mmCIF file of C-alpha atoms in Angstrom:
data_model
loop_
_atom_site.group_PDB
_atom_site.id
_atom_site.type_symbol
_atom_site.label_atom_id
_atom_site.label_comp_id
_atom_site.label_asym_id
_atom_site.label_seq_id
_atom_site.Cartn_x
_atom_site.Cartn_y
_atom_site.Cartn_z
ATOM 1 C CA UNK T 188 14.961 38.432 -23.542
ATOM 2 C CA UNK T 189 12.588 35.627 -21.498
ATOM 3 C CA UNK T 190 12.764 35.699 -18.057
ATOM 4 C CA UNK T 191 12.673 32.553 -17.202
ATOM 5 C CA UNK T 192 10.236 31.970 -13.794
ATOM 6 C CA UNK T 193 10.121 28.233 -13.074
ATOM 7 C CA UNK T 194 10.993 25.193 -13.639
ATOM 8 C CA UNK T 195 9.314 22.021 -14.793
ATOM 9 C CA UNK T 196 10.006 18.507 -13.501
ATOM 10 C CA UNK T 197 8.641 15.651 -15.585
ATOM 11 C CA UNK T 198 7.497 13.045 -12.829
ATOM 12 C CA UNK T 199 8.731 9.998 -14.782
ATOM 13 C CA UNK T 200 11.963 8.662 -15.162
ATOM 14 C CA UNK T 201 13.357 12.625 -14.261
ATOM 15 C CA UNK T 202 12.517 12.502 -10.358
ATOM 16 C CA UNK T 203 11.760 8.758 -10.448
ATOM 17 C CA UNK T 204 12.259 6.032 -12.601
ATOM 18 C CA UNK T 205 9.821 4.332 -14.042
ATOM 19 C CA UNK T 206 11.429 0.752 -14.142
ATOM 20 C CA UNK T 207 11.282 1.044 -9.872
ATOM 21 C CA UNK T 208 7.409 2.055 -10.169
ATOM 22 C CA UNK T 209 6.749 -0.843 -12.016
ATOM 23 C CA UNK T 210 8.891 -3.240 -10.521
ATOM 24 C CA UNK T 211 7.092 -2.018 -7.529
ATOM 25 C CA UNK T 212 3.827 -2.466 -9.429
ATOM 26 C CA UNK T 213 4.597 -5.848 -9.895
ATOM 27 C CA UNK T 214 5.604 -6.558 -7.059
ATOM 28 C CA UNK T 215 2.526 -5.971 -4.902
ATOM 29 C CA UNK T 216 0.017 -7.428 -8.344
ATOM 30 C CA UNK T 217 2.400 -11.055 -7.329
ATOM 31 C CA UNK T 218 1.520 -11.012 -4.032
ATOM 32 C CA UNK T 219 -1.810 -9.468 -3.904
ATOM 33 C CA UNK T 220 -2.925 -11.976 -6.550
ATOM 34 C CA UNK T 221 -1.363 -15.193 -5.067
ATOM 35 C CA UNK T 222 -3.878 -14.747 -1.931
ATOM 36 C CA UNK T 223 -6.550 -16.077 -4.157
ATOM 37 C CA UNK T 224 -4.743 -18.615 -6.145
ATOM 38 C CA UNK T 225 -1.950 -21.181 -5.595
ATOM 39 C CA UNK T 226 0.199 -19.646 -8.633
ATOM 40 C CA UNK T 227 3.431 -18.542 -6.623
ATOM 41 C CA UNK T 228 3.867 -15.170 -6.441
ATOM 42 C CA UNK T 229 7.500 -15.268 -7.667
ATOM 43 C CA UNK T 230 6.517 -17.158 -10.414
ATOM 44 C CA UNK T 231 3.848 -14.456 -11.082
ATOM 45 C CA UNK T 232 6.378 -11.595 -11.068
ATOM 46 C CA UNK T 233 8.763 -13.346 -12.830
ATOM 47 C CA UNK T 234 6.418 -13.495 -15.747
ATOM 48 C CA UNK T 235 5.346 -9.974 -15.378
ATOM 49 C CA UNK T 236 9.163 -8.721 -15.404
ATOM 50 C CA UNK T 237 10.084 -10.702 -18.472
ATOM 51 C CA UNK T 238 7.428 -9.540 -20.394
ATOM 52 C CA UNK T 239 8.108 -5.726 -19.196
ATOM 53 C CA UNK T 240 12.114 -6.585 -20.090
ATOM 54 C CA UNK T 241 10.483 -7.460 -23.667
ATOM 55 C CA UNK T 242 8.868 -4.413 -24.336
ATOM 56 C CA UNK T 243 5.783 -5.540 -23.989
ATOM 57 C CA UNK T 244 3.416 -2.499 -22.645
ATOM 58 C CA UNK T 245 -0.399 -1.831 -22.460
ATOM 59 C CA UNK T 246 -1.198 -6.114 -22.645
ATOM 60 C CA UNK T 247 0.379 -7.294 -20.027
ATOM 61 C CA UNK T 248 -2.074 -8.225 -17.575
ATOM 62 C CA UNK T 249 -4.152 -9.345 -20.612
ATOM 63 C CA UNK T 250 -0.669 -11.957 -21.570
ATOM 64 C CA UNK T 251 -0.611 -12.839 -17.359
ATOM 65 C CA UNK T 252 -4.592 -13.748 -17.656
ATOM 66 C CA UNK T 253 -3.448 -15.782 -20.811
ATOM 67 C CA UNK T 254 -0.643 -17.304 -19.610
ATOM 68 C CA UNK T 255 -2.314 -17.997 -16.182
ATOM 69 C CA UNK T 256 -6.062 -19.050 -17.303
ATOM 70 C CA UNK T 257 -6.747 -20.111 -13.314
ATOM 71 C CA UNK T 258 -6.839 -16.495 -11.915
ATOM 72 C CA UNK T 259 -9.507 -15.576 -14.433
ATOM 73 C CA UNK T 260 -11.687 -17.665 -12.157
ATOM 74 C CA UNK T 261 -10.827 -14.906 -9.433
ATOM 75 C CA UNK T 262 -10.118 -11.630 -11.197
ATOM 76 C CA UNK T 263 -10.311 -9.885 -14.584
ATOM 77 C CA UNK T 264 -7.329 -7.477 -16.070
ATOM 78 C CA UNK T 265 -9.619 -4.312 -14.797
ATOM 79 C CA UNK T 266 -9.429 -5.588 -11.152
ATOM 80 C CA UNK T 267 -5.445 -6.005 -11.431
ATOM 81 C CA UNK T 268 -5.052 -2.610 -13.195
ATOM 82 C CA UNK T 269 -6.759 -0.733 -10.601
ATOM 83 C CA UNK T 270 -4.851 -2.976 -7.644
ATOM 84 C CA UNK T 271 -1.163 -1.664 -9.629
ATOM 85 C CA UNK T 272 -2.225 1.566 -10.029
ATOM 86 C CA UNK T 273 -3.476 2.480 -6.521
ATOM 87 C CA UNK T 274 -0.510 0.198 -4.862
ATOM 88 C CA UNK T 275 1.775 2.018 -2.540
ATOM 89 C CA UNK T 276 4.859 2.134 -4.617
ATOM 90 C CA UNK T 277 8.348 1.095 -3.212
ATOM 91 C CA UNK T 278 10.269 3.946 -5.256
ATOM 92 C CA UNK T 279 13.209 6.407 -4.185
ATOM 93 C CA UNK T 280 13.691 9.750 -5.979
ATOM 94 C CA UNK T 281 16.789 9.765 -8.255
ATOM 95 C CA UNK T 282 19.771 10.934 -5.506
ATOM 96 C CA UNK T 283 20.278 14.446 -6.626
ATOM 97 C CA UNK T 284 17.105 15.457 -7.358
ATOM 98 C CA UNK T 285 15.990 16.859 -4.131
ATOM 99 C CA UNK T 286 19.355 18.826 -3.912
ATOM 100 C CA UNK T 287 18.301 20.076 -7.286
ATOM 101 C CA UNK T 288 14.771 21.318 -6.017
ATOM 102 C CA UNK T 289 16.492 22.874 -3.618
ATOM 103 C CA UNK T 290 18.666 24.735 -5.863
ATOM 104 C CA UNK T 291 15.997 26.068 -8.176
ATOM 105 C CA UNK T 292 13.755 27.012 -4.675
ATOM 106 C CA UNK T 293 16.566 28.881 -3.083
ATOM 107 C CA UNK T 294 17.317 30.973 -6.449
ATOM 108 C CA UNK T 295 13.788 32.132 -6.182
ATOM 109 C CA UNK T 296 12.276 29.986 -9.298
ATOM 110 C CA UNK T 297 9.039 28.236 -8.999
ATOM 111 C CA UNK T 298 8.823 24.664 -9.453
ATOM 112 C CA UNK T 299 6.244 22.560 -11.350
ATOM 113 C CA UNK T 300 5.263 18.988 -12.033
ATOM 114 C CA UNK T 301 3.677 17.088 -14.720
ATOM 115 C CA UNK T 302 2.824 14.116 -15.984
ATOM 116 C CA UNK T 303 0.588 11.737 -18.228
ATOM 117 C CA UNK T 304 0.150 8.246 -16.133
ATOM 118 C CA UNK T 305 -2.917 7.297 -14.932
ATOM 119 C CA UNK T 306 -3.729 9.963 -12.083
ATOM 120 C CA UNK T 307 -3.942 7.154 -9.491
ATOM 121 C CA UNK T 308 -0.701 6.114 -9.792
ATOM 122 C CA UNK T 309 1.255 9.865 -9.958
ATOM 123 C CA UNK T 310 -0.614 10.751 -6.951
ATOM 124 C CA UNK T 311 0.663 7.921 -5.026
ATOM 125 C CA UNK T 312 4.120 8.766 -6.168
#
């Protein structure tokens, strides 16, 4: 019979949830990006969110560009990719997962983490 040792957290959407990490993301892109253009950064986000309420993953700063040709005079996807992944994010663990931590510490187990997001952005989390 396994002893078991430790337990293993899965960073996203287990301790935090993803949806607030981008929402966050997003967030800070809107606003970062509308001090070098006169696009609105609620209009920005707004665009942003819809497409991430669509499903739409992996292009979406390529769709923005596309849907927004004006801030390609200012910045290219790689410059907005590496301002949402090194963004301070606006995110709360989920409410009984630090009571849960706990738990596991106080019964002795060991307590892990992993991920596979970009480095940048788990660190920051």
């Amino acid at each position: 019979m396994a002893v078991i040792q430790g337990i293993v957290f899965d960073l996203d959407d287990t301790l935090y949830l993803e949806r607030e990490y981008v929402q966050s993301g997003f967030n800070y892109v809107s606003k970062w990006l509308q001090k070098v253009t006169t696009v609105p950064s609620n209009q920005i986000f707004n665009y942003l969110w819809n497409l991430f309420e669509q499903g739409v993953r992996g292009s979406t700063f390529n769709e923005l560009l596309n849907a927004y040709p004006e801030l390609s005079r200012y910045v290219q996807v790689k410059d907005i990719v590496q301002a949402y992944r090194t963004h301070m994010p606006e995110i709360n663990l989920l409410p009984d997962m630090p009571d849960l931590a706990y738990y596991f510490l106080d019964k002795g187990f060991r307590l892990g983490l992993l991920s596979d997001g970009a480095v940048e952005s788990q660190q920051s989390k």
